[in-house]
Amino acid sequence: MSLNNPSNVFLDSVPSNTNRFQVNVINESHESSAAADNTDPPHYEETSFGDEAQNRFRVSFRPGKQECYDDFLQNGETAKTDANLHAYDSHTNTYYLQTFGHNTMDAVPKIEYYRNTGSVSGPKVNRPSLLEIHEQLAKNVAVTPGSTDRFANGDGMPGDEQAENKEDKSGAVKFGWVKGVLVRCMLNIWGVMLFIRLSWIVGEAGIGLGVLIILLSTMVTSITGLSTSAIATNGFVRGGGAYYLISRSLGPEFGGSIGLIFAFANAVAVAMYVVGFAETVVDLLKESDSMMVDPTNDIRIIGSITVVILLGISVAGMEWEAKAQVILLVILLIAIANFFIGTVIPSNNEKKSRGFFNYQASIFAENFGPSFTKGEGFFSVFAIFFPAATGILAGANISGDLEDPQDAIPRGTMLAIFITTVAYIGVAICVGACVVRDATGSLNDTIISGMNCNGSAACALGYDFSRCRHEPCQYGLMNNFQVMSMVSGFGPLITAGIFSATLSSALASLVSAPKVFQALCKDNIYKALQFFAKGYGKNNEPLRGYILTFFIAMAFILIAELNTIAPIISNFFLASYALINFSCFHASYAKSPGWRPAYGIYNMWVSLFGAVLCCAVMFVINWWAAVITYVIEFFLYIYVTYKKPDVNWGSSTQALSYVSALDNALELTTVEDHVKNFRPQCIVLTGGPMTRPALLDITHAFTKNSGLCICCEVFVGPRKLCVKEMNSGMAKKQAWLIKNKIKAFYAAVAADCFRDGVRSLLQASGLGRMKPNTLVIGYKKNWRKAPLTEIENYVGIIHDAFDFEIGVVIVRISQGFDISQVLQVQEELEKLEQERLALEATIKDNECEEGNGRIRGLFKKAGKLNITKPTAKKDSSINTIQSMHVGEFNQKLVEASTQFKKKQGKGTIDVWWLFDDGGLTLLIPYILTLRKKWKDCKLRIYVGGKINRIEEEKIAMASLLSKFRIKFADIHIIGDINIKPNKESWKLFEEMIEPYCLHESCKDLTTAEKLKRENPWKITDAELEAVKEKSYRQVRLNELLQEHSRAASLIVLSLPVARKGSISDWLYMAWLEILTKNLPPVLLVRGNHKNVLTFYS
């Protein structure tokens, strides 16, 4: 079948829609009949993205073709309208999905591909991987039913779990933006302050400054609302409200700290609002002389009963709680309307004596300016009013119970702020235009004709309240907290409004606290609180959180002293507002491509201003409460940072870290290298970092916190297999470095040969100025048994490093570095242990059901596996592998692999600085002495010199080292380096190279030439003679090392350089072998002959 459709396949008229794709289903067995029937065009499967809620494939049938689709359903189990359709083979028909006219597994865009695993909004579906698409297209292989099922079912999620999720979703109670956000925010913002303190604020600050205080408070909440809206519309919002928004934006450190205090603040706020309600009830009881015990205990009794009733409403379910909120809002709106109606009802003499004269221009003018009493000022009055403007997060706090949080939170929150602000300003202006500041309440204080008027508005209206200047009065804006009751048309409705405001706020806080706390516990940031993460019922109600909130509220109600704790609670809320604003600013400033809020009415600098404003308001309200808030938040931040929760939410902190790193890297490229800032930046050929830990440890010792360290691995073999293995292990090996607190990167390449891979790493590793300047490799201990190509590659990478002007460090320890066999044994032991535990569990489960025969069979299986129960607890460390397996690996190798992790104690680092390579041979041991594990080791310097100038050269070297400011314990001048080694040592060297020598000098010319052609890698006699003095030097140096540095903790030695084309690979390996034989750990170092030390400032 052709891979391309005929040119007229898409000529059938279809509605023009850029969001629709045409998918052709072709039946191969009916191909000929279909071709013959040209009158009937092919049918299409049409994929529509118009319905975002469903996103399902919609199949339309052409006339006469529906039976073909019926066959498709009968012969295959994977044909589903709500899953991605793929081709498959059956016994009768082969079907292919055709997208855009080509046979392909490529899937069209679909929302299921972008969901998280386990998403409650629907199953996650895995799109075909790039490898599958690439290979399938190359081989033209049809899709199997199994692969189709996998794509349809999602990321390992069984179908029954999907059905359960859908059922839960359909049964859960979800709220729209009105009932879920608008109603809650309005009820929470309209508090007791509206009815009992707003009139006092107008009396103190005047109408002008009073409105300014309201607008300033609204500015803080509006900016926070805009920031909340931006964050809430930048992706799917789950339950958790302010905690969820902050944690997903700034990360778990900020989110975890603010989430805990925000949940606690809401829990204590329940007590505050309930006590406010109880105090109002107690005042009514006082008026009717119906006190139960005394005012304090009555508050406790009424508050306890109230919070129990509110808990019952909350536990009954969100639906009941929402109905109660709507009823309370209706009462509140009636109370507010009752006040405005009362302002236009003509005042009687009693109300006039208490200062209420209806709307009067003279009263408005008199009350427009401030009249602060002793001890009060603008900021103190602002601090009293501001808590009345909070409550804007009441809707966001139940984000998990909203149908569409991205739409509901912005719309409901901002509209609630606008409506409540208008109401506050309206009440302030009306009460300021109707009621004078001071009134006596006496009907006898009227103006008699002939009396002098004091010029006040009340005087002009016939009342003389002048004695209020000398003695306290009980009425007027400044003195009476029940002004709104007096002004209103029906006073008891104001009392009902107070009840409604307090109870609705208490109910909202009682719901918010457990919801936020549950979201915090689900993220497992505080592991001790995991108990409270469990939810119950179709709405996943946090019943345990409700109980905890109930006990916290009861505790503070019984204390009945909330005046002290109230400022701290207000500051807790303000801290949340500040972090929400900062989150919006931070996300915008980080410029992450993932920051794409649908709500565009925000500005990053306005959000930053809002954050600063919130912090300032915290100190205005109460400075010591602000300090306590910051201390608690800082402590929790440090705790979460220390615990490092294993979460990755793509926070803006990560994005900004990337931007900062990128900017710093780019800025670094503009700075020329300077010798004072040189630091070893190393490529370490560890393979997998866990396979050569000692090599990584010694390198990390002189790069940690000072230089770049890249652990590199070269995968050699067929490219396809190598790339697959490399990609699958990248994250795991980098995670191993992080887990073991090794500050290094992991990099890998796939290459045809080892040398090509290392060459690629040497050239391409690093970024800008952060490029490697030193290659660290382990000594090839098995070089005598290794194939020729391995030796050529090993020596070749040293040559390549020198060609690229990169220094080389070769590290040798007696046992070698590779512990891959140990790790393999450990892995096998872990598998055997898992099998043993599984068998034991199976035996235990079946011993009562299956009978003795089944158990004997299981024991036989266990016996074949030869599994024995370990006598000690098994540890993940390679040092605790059971002694019965010691024969399977070299125990000394295991001990050697950890030798550089231990504190080295008092010892010496012997530096044999034989050749000046720019100072790298001296710099590396100096850096080591700065490390905690090596700080007790002293440097001993060994240099070559003339026998007759030992003292002069010693003084010169001491002077150079002092100029370099490098401390040393001793300096040794070695004057006998160039003498011949003893015969035993030289004989050992000759025996070592004997198998690799050509010995052409004892052959005739023809035979010698033939041998050279057949074995070009062997050491010729001419080469041996030409470099005999250098060979003597390597053997002699080993003798001197044995004599002077046998007891050193570490030897750092100048690496001999093999001139290309002059020194054969095997001879060079023999030099390295004889030079470092039978010695403590040795670092053979050769810099790139550019200065890395300087004595200039």
PDB file of N, CA and C in Angstrom, residues 457-498:
ATOM      1  N   ALA A 457     -21.289  72.055  64.104  1.00  0.00           N
ATOM      2  CA  ALA A 457     -22.424  71.681  63.272  1.00  0.00           C
ATOM      3  C   ALA A 457     -23.637  71.360  64.126  1.00  0.00           C
ATOM      4  N   ALA A 458     -23.416  70.704  65.256  1.00  0.00           N
ATOM      5  CA  ALA A 458     -24.529  70.373  66.149  1.00  0.00           C
ATOM      6  C   ALA A 458     -25.183  71.620  66.690  1.00  0.00           C
ATOM      7  N   CYS A 459     -24.369  72.647  66.991  1.00  0.00           N
ATOM      8  CA  CYS A 459     -24.890  73.910  67.513  1.00  0.00           C
ATOM      9  C   CYS A 459     -25.807  74.558  66.476  1.00  0.00           C
ATOM     10  N   ALA A 460     -25.357  74.513  65.211  1.00  0.00           N
ATOM     11  CA  ALA A 460     -26.168  75.103  64.152  1.00  0.00           C
ATOM     12  C   ALA A 460     -27.461  74.340  63.959  1.00  0.00           C
ATOM     13  N   LEU A 461     -27.488  73.072  64.389  1.00  0.00           N
ATOM     14  CA  LEU A 461     -28.683  72.248  64.235  1.00  0.00           C
ATOM     15  C   LEU A 461     -29.526  72.210  65.503  1.00  0.00           C
ATOM     16  N   GLY A 462     -29.125  73.020  66.510  1.00  0.00           N
ATOM     17  CA  GLY A 462     -29.975  73.183  67.683  1.00  0.00           C
ATOM     18  C   GLY A 462     -29.534  72.425  68.907  1.00  0.00           C
ATOM     19  N   TYR A 463     -28.325  71.851  68.925  1.00  0.00           N
ATOM     20  CA  TYR A 463     -27.862  71.097  70.097  1.00  0.00           C
ATOM     21  C   TYR A 463     -26.502  71.623  70.539  1.00  0.00           C
ATOM     22  N   ASP A 464     -26.315  71.650  71.836  1.00  0.00           N
ATOM     23  CA  ASP A 464     -25.058  72.124  72.419  1.00  0.00           C
ATOM     24  C   ASP A 464     -24.361  70.945  73.110  1.00  0.00           C
ATOM     25  N   PHE A 465     -23.318  70.412  72.440  1.00  0.00           N
ATOM     26  CA  PHE A 465     -22.553  69.299  73.001  1.00  0.00           C
ATOM     27  C   PHE A 465     -21.176  69.777  73.453  1.00  0.00           C
ATOM     28  N   SER A 466     -21.069  71.060  73.809  1.00  0.00           N
ATOM     29  CA  SER A 466     -19.754  71.635  74.131  1.00  0.00           C
ATOM     30  C   SER A 466     -19.147  71.022  75.389  1.00  0.00           C
ATOM     31  N   ARG A 467     -19.957  70.497  76.320  1.00  0.00           N
ATOM     32  CA  ARG A 467     -19.370  69.943  77.538  1.00  0.00           C
ATOM     33  C   ARG A 467     -18.583  68.654  77.272  1.00  0.00           C
ATOM     34  N   CYS A 468     -18.741  68.094  76.052  1.00  0.00           N
ATOM     35  CA  CYS A 468     -17.956  66.891  75.703  1.00  0.00           C
ATOM     36  C   CYS A 468     -16.465  67.206  75.571  1.00  0.00           C
ATOM     37  N   ARG A 469     -16.142  68.539  75.473  1.00  0.00           N
ATOM     38  CA  ARG A 469     -14.730  68.903  75.394  1.00  0.00           C
ATOM     39  C   ARG A 469     -14.035  68.763  76.746  1.00  0.00           C
ATOM     40  N   HIS A 470     -14.810  68.807  77.838  1.00  0.00           N
ATOM     41  CA  HIS A 470     -14.229  68.803  79.179  1.00  0.00           C
ATOM     42  C   HIS A 470     -14.489  67.508  79.933  1.00  0.00           C
ATOM     43  N   GLU A 471     -15.501  66.767  79.528  1.00  0.00           N
ATOM     44  CA  GLU A 471     -15.831  65.502  80.203  1.00  0.00           C
ATOM     45  C   GLU A 471     -16.204  64.472  79.150  1.00  0.00           C
ATOM     46  N   PRO A 472     -15.988  63.180  79.463  1.00  0.00           N
ATOM     47  CA  PRO A 472     -16.285  62.146  78.464  1.00  0.00           C
ATOM     48  C   PRO A 472     -17.779  62.027  78.191  1.00  0.00           C
ATOM     49  N   CYS A 473     -18.070  61.808  76.921  1.00  0.00           N
ATOM     50  CA  CYS A 473     -19.457  61.580  76.507  1.00  0.00           C
ATOM     51  C   CYS A 473     -19.613  60.142  76.016  1.00  0.00           C
ATOM     52  N   GLN A 474     -20.844  59.674  75.985  1.00  0.00           N
ATOM     53  CA  GLN A 474     -21.087  58.281  75.619  1.00  0.00           C
ATOM     54  C   GLN A 474     -21.522  58.102  74.169  1.00  0.00           C
ATOM     55  N   TYR A 475     -21.798  59.187  73.488  1.00  0.00           N
ATOM     56  CA  TYR A 475     -22.358  59.048  72.144  1.00  0.00           C
ATOM     57  C   TYR A 475     -21.550  59.853  71.127  1.00  0.00           C
ATOM     58  N   GLY A 476     -21.861  59.625  69.857  1.00  0.00           N
ATOM     59  CA  GLY A 476     -21.128  60.247  68.773  1.00  0.00           C
ATOM     60  C   GLY A 476     -20.139  59.261  68.161  1.00  0.00           C
ATOM     61  N   LEU A 477     -19.588  59.657  67.025  1.00  0.00           N
ATOM     62  CA  LEU A 477     -18.661  58.768  66.308  1.00  0.00           C
ATOM     63  C   LEU A 477     -17.480  58.335  67.165  1.00  0.00           C
ATOM     64  N   MET A 478     -16.966  59.238  68.009  1.00  0.00           N
ATOM     65  CA  MET A 478     -15.741  58.969  68.759  1.00  0.00           C
ATOM     66  C   MET A 478     -15.982  58.080  69.977  1.00  0.00           C
ATOM     67  N   ASN A 479     -17.240  57.965  70.428  1.00  0.00           N
ATOM     68  CA  ASN A 479     -17.483  57.357  71.728  1.00  0.00           C
ATOM     69  C   ASN A 479     -18.395  56.129  71.677  1.00  0.00           C
ATOM     70  N   ASN A 480     -19.247  56.043  70.708  1.00  0.00           N
ATOM     71  CA  ASN A 480     -20.259  54.992  70.679  1.00  0.00           C
ATOM     72  C   ASN A 480     -19.955  54.001  69.554  1.00  0.00           C
ATOM     73  N   PHE A 481     -19.689  52.731  69.913  1.00  0.00           N
ATOM     74  CA  PHE A 481     -19.414  51.700  68.907  1.00  0.00           C
ATOM     75  C   PHE A 481     -20.693  51.167  68.268  1.00  0.00           C
ATOM     76  N   GLN A 482     -21.837  51.590  68.801  1.00  0.00           N
ATOM     77  CA  GLN A 482     -23.113  51.096  68.259  1.00  0.00           C
ATOM     78  C   GLN A 482     -23.796  52.151  67.390  1.00  0.00           C
ATOM     79  N   VAL A 483     -23.013  53.001  66.761  1.00  0.00           N
ATOM     80  CA  VAL A 483     -23.567  54.063  65.913  1.00  0.00           C
ATOM     81  C   VAL A 483     -24.406  53.482  64.789  1.00  0.00           C
ATOM     82  N   MET A 484     -23.925  52.396  64.161  1.00  0.00           N
ATOM     83  CA  MET A 484     -24.660  51.835  63.023  1.00  0.00           C
ATOM     84  C   MET A 484     -26.010  51.287  63.462  1.00  0.00           C
ATOM     85  N   SER A 485     -26.082  50.733  64.664  1.00  0.00           N
ATOM     86  CA  SER A 485     -27.379  50.265  65.175  1.00  0.00           C
ATOM     87  C   SER A 485     -28.335  51.434  65.374  1.00  0.00           C
ATOM     88  N   MET A 486     -27.789  52.555  65.889  1.00  0.00           N
ATOM     89  CA  MET A 486     -28.607  53.732  66.123  1.00  0.00           C
ATOM     90  C   MET A 486     -29.113  54.327  64.805  1.00  0.00           C
ATOM     91  N   VAL A 487     -28.245  54.393  63.796  1.00  0.00           N
ATOM     92  CA  VAL A 487     -28.604  55.019  62.525  1.00  0.00           C
ATOM     93  C   VAL A 487     -29.549  54.135  61.729  1.00  0.00           C
ATOM     94  N   SER A 488     -29.433  52.845  61.835  1.00  0.00           N
ATOM     95  CA  SER A 488     -30.169  51.920  60.977  1.00  0.00           C
ATOM     96  C   SER A 488     -31.670  52.035  61.188  1.00  0.00           C
ATOM     97  N   GLY A 489     -32.409  51.534  60.196  1.00  0.00           N
ATOM     98  CA  GLY A 489     -33.858  51.576  60.293  1.00  0.00           C
ATOM     99  C   GLY A 489     -34.382  50.627  61.349  1.00  0.00           C
ATOM    100  N   PHE A 490     -33.720  49.481  61.529  1.00  0.00           N
ATOM    101  CA  PHE A 490     -34.145  48.485  62.514  1.00  0.00           C
ATOM    102  C   PHE A 490     -32.894  47.933  63.188  1.00  0.00           C
ATOM    103  N   GLY A 491     -32.652  48.351  64.424  1.00  0.00           N
ATOM    104  CA  GLY A 491     -31.415  48.041  65.137  1.00  0.00           C
ATOM    105  C   GLY A 491     -31.068  46.570  65.244  1.00  0.00           C
ATOM    106  N   PRO A 492     -32.030  45.699  65.562  1.00  0.00           N
ATOM    107  CA  PRO A 492     -31.695  44.274  65.688  1.00  0.00           C
ATOM    108  C   PRO A 492     -31.098  43.654  64.428  1.00  0.00           C
ATOM    109  N   LEU A 493     -31.395  44.239  63.262  1.00  0.00           N
ATOM    110  CA  LEU A 493     -30.802  43.706  62.033  1.00  0.00           C
ATOM    111  C   LEU A 493     -29.287  43.924  62.006  1.00  0.00           C
ATOM    112  N   ILE A 494     -28.813  45.004  62.620  1.00  0.00           N
ATOM    113  CA  ILE A 494     -27.371  45.228  62.704  1.00  0.00           C
ATOM    114  C   ILE A 494     -26.736  44.171  63.595  1.00  0.00           C
ATOM    115  N   THR A 495     -27.436  43.849  64.687  1.00  0.00           N
ATOM    116  CA  THR A 495     -26.949  42.765  65.545  1.00  0.00           C
ATOM    117  C   THR A 495     -26.905  41.450  64.763  1.00  0.00           C
ATOM    118  N   ALA A 496     -27.920  41.203  63.960  1.00  0.00           N
ATOM    119  CA  ALA A 496     -27.916  40.003  63.106  1.00  0.00           C
ATOM    120  C   ALA A 496     -26.766  40.050  62.112  1.00  0.00           C
ATOM    121  N   GLY A 497     -26.484  41.261  61.594  1.00  0.00           N
ATOM    122  CA  GLY A 497     -25.341  41.398  60.683  1.00  0.00           C
ATOM    123  C   GLY A 497     -24.028  41.097  61.374  1.00  0.00           C
ATOM    124  N   ILE A 498     -23.903  41.535  62.647  1.00  0.00           N
ATOM    125  CA  ILE A 498     -22.680  41.221  63.407  1.00  0.00           C
ATOM    126  C   ILE A 498     -22.557  39.716  63.586  1.00  0.00           C
TER     127      ILE A 498
END
